[in-house]
Coordinates of C-alpha atoms in Angstrom, one line a residue:
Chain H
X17 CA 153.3 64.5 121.2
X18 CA 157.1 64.7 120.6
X19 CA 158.1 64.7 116.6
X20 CA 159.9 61.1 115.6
X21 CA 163.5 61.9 113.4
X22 CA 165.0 59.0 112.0
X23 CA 168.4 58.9 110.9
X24 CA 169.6 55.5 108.9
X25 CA 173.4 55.8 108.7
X26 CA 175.9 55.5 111.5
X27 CA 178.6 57.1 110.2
X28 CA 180.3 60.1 110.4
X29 CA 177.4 62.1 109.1
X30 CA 174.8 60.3 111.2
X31 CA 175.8 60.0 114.3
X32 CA 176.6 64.0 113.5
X33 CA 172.9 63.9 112.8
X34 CA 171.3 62.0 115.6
X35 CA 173.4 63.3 118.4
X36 CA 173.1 67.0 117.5
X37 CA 169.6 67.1 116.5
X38 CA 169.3 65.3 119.7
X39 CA 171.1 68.4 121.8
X40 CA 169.4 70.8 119.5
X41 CA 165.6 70.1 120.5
X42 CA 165.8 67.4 123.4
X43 CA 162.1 67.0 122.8
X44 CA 162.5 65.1 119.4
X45 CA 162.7 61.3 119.4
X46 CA 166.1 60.2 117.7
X47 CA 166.6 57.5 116.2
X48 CA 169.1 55.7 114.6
X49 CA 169.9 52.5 112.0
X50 CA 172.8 51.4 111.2
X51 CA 173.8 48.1 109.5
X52 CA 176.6 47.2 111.3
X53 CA 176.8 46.4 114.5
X54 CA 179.8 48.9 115.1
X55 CA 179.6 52.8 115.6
X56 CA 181.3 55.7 116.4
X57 CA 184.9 54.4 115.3
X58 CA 187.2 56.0 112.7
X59 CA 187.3 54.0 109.4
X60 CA 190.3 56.7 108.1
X61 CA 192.4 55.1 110.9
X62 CA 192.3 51.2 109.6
X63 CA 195.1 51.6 107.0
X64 CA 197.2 52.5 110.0
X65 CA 196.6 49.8 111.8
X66 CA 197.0 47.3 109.5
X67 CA 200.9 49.2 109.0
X68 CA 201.6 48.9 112.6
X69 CA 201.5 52.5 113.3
X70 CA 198.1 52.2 115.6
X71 CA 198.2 49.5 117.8
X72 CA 195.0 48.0 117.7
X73 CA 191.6 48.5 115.7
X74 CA 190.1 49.3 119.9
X75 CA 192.1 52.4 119.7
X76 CA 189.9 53.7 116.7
X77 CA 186.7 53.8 118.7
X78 CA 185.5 57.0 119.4
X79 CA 182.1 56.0 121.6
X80 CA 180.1 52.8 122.6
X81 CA 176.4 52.1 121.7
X82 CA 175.4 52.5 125.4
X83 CA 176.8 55.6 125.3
X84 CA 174.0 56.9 122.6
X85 CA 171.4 54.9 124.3
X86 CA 172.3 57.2 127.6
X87 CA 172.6 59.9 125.9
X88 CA 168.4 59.6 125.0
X89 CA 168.7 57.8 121.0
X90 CA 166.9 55.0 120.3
X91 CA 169.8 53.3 118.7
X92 CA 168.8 50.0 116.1
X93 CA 172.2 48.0 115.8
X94 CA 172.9 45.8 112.3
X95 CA 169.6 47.1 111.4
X96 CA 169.1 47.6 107.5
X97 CA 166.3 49.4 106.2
X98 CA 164.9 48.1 103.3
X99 CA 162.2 50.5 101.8
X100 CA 161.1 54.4 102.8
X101 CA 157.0 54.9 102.1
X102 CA 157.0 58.8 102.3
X103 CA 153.6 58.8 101.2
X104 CA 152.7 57.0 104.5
X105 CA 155.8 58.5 106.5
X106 CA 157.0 54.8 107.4
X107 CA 160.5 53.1 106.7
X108 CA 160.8 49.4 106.6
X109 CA 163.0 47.3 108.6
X110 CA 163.5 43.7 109.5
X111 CA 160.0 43.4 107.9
X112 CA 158.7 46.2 110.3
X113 CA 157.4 49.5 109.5
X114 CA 158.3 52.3 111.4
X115 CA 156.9 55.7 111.8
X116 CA 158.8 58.9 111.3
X117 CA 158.1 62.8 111.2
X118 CA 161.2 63.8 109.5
X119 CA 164.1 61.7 108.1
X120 CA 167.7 62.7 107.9
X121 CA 169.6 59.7 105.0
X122 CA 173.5 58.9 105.6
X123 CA 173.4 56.1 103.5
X124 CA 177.0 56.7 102.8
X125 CA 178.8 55.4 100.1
X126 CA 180.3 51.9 98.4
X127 CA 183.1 51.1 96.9
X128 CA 183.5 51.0 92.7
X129 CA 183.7 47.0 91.9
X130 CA 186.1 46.4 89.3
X131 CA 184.7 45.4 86.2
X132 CA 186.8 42.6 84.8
X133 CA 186.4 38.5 85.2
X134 CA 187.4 37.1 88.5
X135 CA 186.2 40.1 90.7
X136 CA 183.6 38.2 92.1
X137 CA 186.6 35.8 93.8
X138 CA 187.5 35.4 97.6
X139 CA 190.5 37.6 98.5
X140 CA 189.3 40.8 97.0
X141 CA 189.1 42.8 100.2
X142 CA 187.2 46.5 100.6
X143 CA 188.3 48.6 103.5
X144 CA 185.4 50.3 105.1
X145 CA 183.8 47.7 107.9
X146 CA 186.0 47.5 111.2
X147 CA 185.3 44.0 111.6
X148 CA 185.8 42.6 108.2
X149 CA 189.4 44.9 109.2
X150 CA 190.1 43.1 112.1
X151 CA 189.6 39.3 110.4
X152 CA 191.8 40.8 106.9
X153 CA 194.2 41.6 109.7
X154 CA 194.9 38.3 110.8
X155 CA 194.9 36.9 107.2
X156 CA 197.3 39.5 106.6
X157 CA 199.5 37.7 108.9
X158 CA 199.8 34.5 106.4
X159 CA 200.5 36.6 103.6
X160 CA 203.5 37.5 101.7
X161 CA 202.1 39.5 98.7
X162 CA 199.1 41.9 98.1
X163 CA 197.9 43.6 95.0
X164 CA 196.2 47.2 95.7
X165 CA 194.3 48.6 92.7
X166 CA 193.6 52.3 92.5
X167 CA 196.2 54.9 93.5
X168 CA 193.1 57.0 95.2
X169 CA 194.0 58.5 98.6
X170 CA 193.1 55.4 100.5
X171 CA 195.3 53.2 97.7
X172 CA 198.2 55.1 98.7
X173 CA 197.5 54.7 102.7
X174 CA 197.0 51.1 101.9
X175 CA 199.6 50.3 99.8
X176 CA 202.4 52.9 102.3
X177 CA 200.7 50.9 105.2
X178 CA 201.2 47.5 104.0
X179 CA 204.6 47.5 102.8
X180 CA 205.4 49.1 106.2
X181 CA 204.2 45.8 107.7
X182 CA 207.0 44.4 105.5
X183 CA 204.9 42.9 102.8
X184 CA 206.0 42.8 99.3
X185 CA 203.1 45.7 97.4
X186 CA 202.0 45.3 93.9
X187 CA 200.5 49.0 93.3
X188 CA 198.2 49.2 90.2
X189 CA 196.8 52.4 88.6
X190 CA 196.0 53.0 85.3
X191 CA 197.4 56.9 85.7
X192 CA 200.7 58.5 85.3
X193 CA 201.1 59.0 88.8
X194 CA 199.9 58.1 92.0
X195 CA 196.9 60.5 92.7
X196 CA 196.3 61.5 89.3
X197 CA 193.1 62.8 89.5
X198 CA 193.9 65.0 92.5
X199 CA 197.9 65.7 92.7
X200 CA 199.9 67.8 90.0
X201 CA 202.8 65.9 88.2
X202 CA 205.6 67.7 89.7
X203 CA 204.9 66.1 93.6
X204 CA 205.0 63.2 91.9
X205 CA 208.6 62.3 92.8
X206 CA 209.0 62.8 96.2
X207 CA 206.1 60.2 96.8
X208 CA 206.7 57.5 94.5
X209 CA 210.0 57.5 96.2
X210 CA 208.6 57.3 99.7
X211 CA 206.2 54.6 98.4
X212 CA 209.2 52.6 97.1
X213 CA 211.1 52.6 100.4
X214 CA 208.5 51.2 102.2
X215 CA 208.9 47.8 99.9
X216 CA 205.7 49.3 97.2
X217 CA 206.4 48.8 93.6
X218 CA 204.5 51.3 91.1
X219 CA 202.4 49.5 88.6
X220 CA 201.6 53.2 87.2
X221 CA 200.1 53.1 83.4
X222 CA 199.3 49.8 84.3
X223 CA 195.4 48.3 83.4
X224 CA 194.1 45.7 85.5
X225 CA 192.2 43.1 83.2
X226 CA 191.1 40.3 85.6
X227 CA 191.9 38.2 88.7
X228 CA 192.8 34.5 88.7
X229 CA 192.4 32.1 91.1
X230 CA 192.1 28.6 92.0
X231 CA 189.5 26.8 94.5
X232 CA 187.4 30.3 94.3
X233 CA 190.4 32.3 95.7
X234 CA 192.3 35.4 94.0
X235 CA 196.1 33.9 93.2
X236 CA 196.9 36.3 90.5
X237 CA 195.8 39.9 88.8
X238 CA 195.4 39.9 85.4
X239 CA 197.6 43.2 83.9
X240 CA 198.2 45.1 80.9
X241 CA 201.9 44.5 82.2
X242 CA 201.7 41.2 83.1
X243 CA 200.4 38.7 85.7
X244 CA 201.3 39.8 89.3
X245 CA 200.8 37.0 91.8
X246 CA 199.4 37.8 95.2
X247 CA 198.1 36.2 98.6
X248 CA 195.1 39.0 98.0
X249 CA 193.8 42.4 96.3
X250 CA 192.8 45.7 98.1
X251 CA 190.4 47.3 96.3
X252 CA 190.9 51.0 96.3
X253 CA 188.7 52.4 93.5
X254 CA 186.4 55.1 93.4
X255 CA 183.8 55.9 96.2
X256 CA 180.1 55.8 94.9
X257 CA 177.0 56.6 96.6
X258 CA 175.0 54.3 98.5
X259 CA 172.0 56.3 97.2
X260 CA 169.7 53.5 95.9
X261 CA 167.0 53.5 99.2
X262 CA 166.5 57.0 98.8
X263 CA 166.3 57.5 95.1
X264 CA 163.7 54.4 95.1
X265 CA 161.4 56.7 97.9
X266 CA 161.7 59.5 94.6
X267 CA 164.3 60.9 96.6
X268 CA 166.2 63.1 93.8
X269 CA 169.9 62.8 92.5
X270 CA 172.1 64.2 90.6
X271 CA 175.1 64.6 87.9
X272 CA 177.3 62.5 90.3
X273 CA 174.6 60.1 91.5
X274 CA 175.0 61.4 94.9
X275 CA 171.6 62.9 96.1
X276 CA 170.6 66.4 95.7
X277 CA 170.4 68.6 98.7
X278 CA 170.2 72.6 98.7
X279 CA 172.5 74.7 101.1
X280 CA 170.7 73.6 104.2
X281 CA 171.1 69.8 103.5
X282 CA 167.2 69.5 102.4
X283 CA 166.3 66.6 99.7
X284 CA 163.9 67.5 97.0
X285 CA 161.4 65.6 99.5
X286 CA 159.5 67.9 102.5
X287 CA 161.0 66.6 105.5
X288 CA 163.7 64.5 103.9
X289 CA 167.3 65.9 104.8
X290 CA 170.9 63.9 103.7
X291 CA 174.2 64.1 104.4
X292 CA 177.7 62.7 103.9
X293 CA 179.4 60.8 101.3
X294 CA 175.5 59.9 99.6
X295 CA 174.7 63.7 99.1
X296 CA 176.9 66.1 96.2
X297 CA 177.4 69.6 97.2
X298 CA 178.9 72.4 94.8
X299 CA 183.0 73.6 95.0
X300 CA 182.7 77.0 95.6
X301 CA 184.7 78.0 92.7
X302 CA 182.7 76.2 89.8
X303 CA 179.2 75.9 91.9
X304 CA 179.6 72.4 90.3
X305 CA 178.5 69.4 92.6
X306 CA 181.1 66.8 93.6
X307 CA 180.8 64.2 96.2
X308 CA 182.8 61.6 97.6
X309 CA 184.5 64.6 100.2
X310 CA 186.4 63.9 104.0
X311 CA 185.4 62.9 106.8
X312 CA 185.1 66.3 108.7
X313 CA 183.3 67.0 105.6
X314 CA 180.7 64.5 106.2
X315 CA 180.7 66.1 110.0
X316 CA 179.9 69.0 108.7
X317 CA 177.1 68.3 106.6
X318 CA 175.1 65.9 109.1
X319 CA 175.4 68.8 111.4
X320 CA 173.8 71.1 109.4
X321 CA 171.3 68.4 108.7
X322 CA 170.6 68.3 112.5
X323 CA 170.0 72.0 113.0
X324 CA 167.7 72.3 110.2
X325 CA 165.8 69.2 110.9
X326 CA 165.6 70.1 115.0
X327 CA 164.6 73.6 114.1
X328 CA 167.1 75.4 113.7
X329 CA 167.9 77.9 110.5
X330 CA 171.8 76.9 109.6
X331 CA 173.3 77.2 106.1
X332 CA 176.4 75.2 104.9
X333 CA 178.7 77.2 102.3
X334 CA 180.0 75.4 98.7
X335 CA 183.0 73.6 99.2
X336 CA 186.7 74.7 99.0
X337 CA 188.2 70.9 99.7
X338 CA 191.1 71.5 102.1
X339 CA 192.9 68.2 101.9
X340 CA 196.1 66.4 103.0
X341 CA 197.7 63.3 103.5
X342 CA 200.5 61.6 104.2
X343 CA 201.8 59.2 101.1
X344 CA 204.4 56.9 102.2
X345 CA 206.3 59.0 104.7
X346 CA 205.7 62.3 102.8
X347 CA 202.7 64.7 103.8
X348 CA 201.1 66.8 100.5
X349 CA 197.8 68.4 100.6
X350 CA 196.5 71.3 99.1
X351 CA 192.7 72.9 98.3
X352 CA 189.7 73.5 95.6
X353 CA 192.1 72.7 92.2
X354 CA 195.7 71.6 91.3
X355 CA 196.9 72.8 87.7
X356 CA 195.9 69.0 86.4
X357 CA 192.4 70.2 87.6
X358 CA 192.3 73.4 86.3
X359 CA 193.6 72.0 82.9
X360 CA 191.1 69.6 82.8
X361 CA 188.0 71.9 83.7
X362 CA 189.7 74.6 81.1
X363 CA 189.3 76.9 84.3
X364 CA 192.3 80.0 83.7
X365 CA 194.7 80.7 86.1
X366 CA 198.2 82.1 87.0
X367 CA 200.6 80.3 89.5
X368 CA 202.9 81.2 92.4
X369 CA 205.0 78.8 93.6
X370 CA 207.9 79.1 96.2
X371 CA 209.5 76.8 98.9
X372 CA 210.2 77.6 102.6
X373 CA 210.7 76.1 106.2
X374 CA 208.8 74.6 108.4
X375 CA 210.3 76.4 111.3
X376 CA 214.1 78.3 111.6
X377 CA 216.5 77.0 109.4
X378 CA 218.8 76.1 112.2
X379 CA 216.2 74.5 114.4
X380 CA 216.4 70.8 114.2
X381 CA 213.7 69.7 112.5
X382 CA 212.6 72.0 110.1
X383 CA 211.5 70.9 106.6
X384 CA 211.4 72.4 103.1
X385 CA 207.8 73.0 102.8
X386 CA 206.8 73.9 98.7
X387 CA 203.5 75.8 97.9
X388 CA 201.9 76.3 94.8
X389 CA 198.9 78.5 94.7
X390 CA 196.8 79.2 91.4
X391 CA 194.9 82.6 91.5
X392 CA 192.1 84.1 88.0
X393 CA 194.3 86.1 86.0
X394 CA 192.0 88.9 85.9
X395 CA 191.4 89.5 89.9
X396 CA 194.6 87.2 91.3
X397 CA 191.8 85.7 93.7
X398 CA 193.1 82.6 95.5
X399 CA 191.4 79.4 93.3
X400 CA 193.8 76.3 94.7
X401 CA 196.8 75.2 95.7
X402 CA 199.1 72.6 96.6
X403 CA 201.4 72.0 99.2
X404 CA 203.9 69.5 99.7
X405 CA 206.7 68.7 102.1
X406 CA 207.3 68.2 106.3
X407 CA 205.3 69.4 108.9
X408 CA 202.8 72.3 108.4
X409 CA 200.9 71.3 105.4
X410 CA 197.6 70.2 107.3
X411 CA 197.2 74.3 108.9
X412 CA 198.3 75.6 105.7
X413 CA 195.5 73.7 103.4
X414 CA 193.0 74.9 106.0
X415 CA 194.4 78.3 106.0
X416 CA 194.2 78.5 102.3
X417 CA 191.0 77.1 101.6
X418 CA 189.6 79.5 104.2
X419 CA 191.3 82.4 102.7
X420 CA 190.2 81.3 99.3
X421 CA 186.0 81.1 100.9
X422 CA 186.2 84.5 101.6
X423 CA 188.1 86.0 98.0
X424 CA 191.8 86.3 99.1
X425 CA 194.2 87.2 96.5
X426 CA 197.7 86.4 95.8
X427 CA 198.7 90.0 97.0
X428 CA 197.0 89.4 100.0
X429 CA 199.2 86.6 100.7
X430 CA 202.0 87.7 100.2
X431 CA 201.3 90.8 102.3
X432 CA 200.1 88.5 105.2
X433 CA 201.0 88.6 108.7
X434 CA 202.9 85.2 110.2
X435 CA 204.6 84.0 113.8
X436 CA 208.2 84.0 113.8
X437 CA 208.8 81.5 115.8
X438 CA 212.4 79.5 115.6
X439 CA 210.7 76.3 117.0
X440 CA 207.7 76.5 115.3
X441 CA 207.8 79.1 112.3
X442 CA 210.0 80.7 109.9
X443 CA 210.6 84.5 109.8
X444 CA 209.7 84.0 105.7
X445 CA 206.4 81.9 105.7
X446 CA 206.3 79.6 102.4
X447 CA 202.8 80.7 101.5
X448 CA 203.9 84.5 101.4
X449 CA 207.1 83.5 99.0
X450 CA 204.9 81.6 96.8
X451 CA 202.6 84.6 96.6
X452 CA 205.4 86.7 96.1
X453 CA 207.0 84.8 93.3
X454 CA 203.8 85.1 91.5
X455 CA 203.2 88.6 91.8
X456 CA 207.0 89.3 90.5
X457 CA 206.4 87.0 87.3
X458 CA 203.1 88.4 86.9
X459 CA 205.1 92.0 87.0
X460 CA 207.6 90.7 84.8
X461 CA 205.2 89.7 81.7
X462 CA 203.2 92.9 82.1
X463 CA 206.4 94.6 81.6
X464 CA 207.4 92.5 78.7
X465 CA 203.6 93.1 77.5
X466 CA 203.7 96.9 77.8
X467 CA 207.5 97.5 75.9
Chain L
X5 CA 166.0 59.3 86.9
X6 CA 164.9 60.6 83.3
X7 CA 166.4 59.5 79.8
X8 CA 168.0 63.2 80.1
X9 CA 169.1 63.0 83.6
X10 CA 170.9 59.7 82.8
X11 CA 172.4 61.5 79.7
X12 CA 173.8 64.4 81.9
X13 CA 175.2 62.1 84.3
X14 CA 176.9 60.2 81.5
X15 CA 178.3 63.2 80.1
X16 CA 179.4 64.2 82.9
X17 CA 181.3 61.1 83.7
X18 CA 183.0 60.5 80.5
X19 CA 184.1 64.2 80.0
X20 CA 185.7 64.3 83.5
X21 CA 187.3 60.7 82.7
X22 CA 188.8 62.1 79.4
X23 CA 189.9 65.6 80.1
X24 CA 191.7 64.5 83.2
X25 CA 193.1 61.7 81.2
X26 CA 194.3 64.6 78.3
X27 CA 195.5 67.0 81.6
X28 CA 197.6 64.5 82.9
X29 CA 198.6 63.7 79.8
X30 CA 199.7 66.9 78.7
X31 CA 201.0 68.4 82.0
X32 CA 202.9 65.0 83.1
X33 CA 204.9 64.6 80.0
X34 CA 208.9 64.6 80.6
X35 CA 208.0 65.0 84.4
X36 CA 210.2 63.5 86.7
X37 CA 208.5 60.5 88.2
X38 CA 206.1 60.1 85.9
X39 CA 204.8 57.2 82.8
X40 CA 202.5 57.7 80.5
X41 CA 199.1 57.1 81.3
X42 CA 197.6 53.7 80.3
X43 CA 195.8 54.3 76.6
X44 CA 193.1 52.1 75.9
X45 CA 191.5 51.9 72.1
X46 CA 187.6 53.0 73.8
X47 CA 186.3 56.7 73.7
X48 CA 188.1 57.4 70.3
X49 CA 185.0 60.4 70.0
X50 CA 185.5 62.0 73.3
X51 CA 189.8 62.2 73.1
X52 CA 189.7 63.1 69.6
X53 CA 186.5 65.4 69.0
X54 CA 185.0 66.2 72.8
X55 CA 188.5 66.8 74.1
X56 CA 190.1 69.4 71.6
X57 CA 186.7 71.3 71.6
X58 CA 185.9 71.6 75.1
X59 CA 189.6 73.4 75.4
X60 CA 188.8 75.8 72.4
X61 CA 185.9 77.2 74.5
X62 CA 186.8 80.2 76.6
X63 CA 185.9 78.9 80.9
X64 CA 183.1 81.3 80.6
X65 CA 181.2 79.6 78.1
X66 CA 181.6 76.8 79.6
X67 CA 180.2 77.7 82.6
X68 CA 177.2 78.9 80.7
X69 CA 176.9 76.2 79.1
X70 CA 176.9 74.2 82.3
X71 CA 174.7 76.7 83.8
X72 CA 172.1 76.2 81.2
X73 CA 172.0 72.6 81.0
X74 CA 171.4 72.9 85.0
X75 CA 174.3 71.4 85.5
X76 CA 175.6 73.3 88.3
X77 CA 174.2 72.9 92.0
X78 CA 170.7 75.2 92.7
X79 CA 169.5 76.2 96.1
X80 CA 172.8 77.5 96.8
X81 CA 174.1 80.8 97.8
X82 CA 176.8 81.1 95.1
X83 CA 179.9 82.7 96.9
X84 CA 180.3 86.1 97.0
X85 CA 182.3 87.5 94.0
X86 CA 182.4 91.3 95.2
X87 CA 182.8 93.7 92.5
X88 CA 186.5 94.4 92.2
X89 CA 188.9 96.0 90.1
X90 CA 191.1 93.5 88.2
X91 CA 194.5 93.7 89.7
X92 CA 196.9 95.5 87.8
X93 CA 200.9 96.0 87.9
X94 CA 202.0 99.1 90.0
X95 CA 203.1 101.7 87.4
X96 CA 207.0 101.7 86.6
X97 CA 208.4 104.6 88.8

């Protein structure tokens, strides 16, 4: 008799899951629950489509239901399971047990609630169910002024988004910048100033202490600064994992709360693997976990999940975080650590930093493109970076956080090979400057440190 | 979860929250752009004790340190840190 997976999670890490362990070994029997009644749509796209840039949620749908079903999963729609028994090998759902061989948890992740008086009101609103999108969408349309709290990546894309549609933006972060926790000061700048021509005003230092309301409904937030009135609040907090069914089946978890899984995506449970934004997985430079990654991330992870659980030996590596974004009309990525990273962790590094173009100077469109790369003082391996500017950013946070994997150093970039191209590259590539300029002020202080 | 578990997790959460908090701090003053950070009156021990003696430990420590109180990732390949020479300036000609 065939072997019974389950996978509960139907998002980006287990469909990964279902569908590939699926392809992997045909003979198993898939499948899948999800509590929504939605799958296979991109939830990084509805920010955009609030803003007008995407025309409708539709265009965010990837697959249909039917199409799994063909494909040979047993697909369980708006479906939530309730308990795990591993003793017995059974989940519950809808009060019925069911039986599985090996179980694969995407549980995903939920948003931080703010903890303050009022939060509980109507007109809080948490971006990560299409439908409950598509009904904000059309409230949207009644409103003139919305509070978003939490200058996270998705704050930014929600805030940039909405005052695009033309409404007024109250955005609220207790930091000194927008991104904080993730971007270094000096980019700081250029995207407040993109922000503020899109109609956002920058609550920054700024703590929010409640939400008021009459008849049940959000009117106001409560602020360290002030009251702000609003027609409704994004929520935009912190991403935590939805890691409460597993952990009660003695499923373990860590430092972050996320659960514990080793390099091939294995719980501490036989048979139990998990993936996505509910697991934490080590950065490759500190072997520290972290959680809460991308997308592709969470791709990544639920097929490694699948190969191991169909049969199949695959390992998945510590992470080295390529990221990027585009805040307001400004893109800015970068990989692993910025300097406010490294500062915090106490980690030691030296910098290179230059600034480029995107393609010929004289070809129309080319953009100043600034890189920042931080390298160990001792070796001048490659340990983060950040990159801010026009076009290009995306391929050059992959790039780096490849290069990085596999122990490039600052002399290696700024020895490396890149297309001249007029429409499409430089003849100086902004990486190699950046590397340069480190190396020559590295030079320079030796030199001072020798006389 | 453990009574030590839950302490790790907490420690790990509040030291995070308040050496970001100092980084930003520190590396955002007089930047272009930028306010100063929102100061609240909680966690008076961890920005005045945890915070100035975390940064008087060298990384390496530290990373013992984590090592040791397992709180680093196991079951995982660390990556490979081949045996190198430390780069050095090319001799003045």
């Amino acid at each position: 008799m065939s072997e019974r997976l389950i996978v509960i999670g139907g998002g980006g890490a287990g469909t990964a899951a279902a569908t590939i362990a699926k392809r992997v070994n045909p003979d198993l029997k898939v499948t899948l629950f999800t509590e929504f009644p939605d799958i296979a749509y991109s939830p990084c796209g509805i920010p955009f489509v609030h803003g007008r840039e995407i025309d409708k949620f539709e265009n965010l749908f990837l697959s249909t239901v039917e199409r799994y079903i063909e494909d040979g999963l047993d697909m369980r729609m708006e479906t939530t399971v309730t308990d795990i028994d591993m003793d017995r090998g059974t989940l519950t759902a809808r009060n019925t047990h069911e039986g599985f061989d090996k179980l694969v948890v995407c549980t995903g992740f939920v948003w931080e609630k703010p903890d303050v008086p009022g939060a509980n009101l109507e007109g809080l609103h948490y971006v990560k169910d299409i439908r409950a999108a598509m009904l904000f969408d059309e409230q949207l349309d009644g409103m003139k002024r919305v509070a978003v709290i939490g200058a996270t990546p998705l704050g930014v894309e929600m805030a940039g988004n909405l005052g695009h549609r033309g409404l007024e933006v109250d955005f609220i972060d207790e930091g000194p910048w927008v991104l904080s926790e993730v971007l270094d000061p000096d980019v700081a700048e250029p995207v407040h100033e993109s922000l503020e021509k899109r109609g956002v005003t920058l609550r920054l230092g700024t703590r929010v202490e409640g939400f008021a309301g009459s008849g049940g409904r959000v009117g106001a937030v409560a602020t360290s600064a002030g009251e702000l009135p609003c027609d409704a609040v994004i929520v935009c907090l912190h991403k935590e994992p939805n890691s409460a069914l597993a952990e009660a089946a003695g499923v373990k978890t860590g430092t972050t709360g996320g659960i514990i899984v080793d390099e091939r995506m294995r719980t501490s449970l036989p048979d139990v693997w998990a993936a996505g934004d509910v697991v934490e997985v080590p950065h490759g430079l500190s072997m520290l976990p972290i959680r809460g990654l991308t997308g592709s991330h969470a791709y990544a992870q639920g097929r490694t999940a699948a190969f191991n659980a169909a049969g199949r030996d695959h390992v998945y590596d510590p992470v080295w975080i390529p990221w990027g974004m585009v805040a307001g009309d400004y893109t800015i990525g970068g990989f692993s650590i910025g300097e406010t990273l490294a500062t915090a962790m106490g980690v030691p590094y030296v910098l290179g930093k230059g600034v480029g173009v995107s393609r010929a100077r004289y070809y129309p469109g080319a953009t100043r493109t600034h890189v920042k790369l931080l390298a160990e003082p001792d070796t001048l391996r490659l340990i983060g970076g950040q990159i801010h500017g026009g076009e290009g950013v995306k391929e050059r946070a992959d790039f780096l956080a490849f290069a990085a994997k596999r122990g490039a150093t600052l002399e290696d970039i700024a020895w490396m090979e890149n297309i001249y191209s007029p429409p499409i590259g430089a003849l100086f590539e902004p990486m190699a400057i950046a590397a340069q300029n480190g190396l020559e002020e590295i030079r320079k202080r030796a030199a001072v440190g020798a006389a | 979860m453990s009574s030590l578990d839950q302490m790790k997790r907490r420690l790990r959460e509040r030291s995070e929250l308040y050496l970001l908090r100092a980084a930003a701090r520190d590396l955002g003053a007089g930047v272009p752009g930028t306010v100063a950070p929102f100061s609240g009156r909680e966690g008076l021990l961890w920005r005045r004790l945890f915070v100035p003696l975390y940064r008087r430990l060298p990384w390496e420590l530290k990373q013992r340190a984590m090592e040791s109180l397992r709180m680093t990732a196991s079951g995982w390949t660390p990556p490979e840190r081949r045996p190198r020479e430390p780069w050095r300036p090319p001799r003045p000609s």
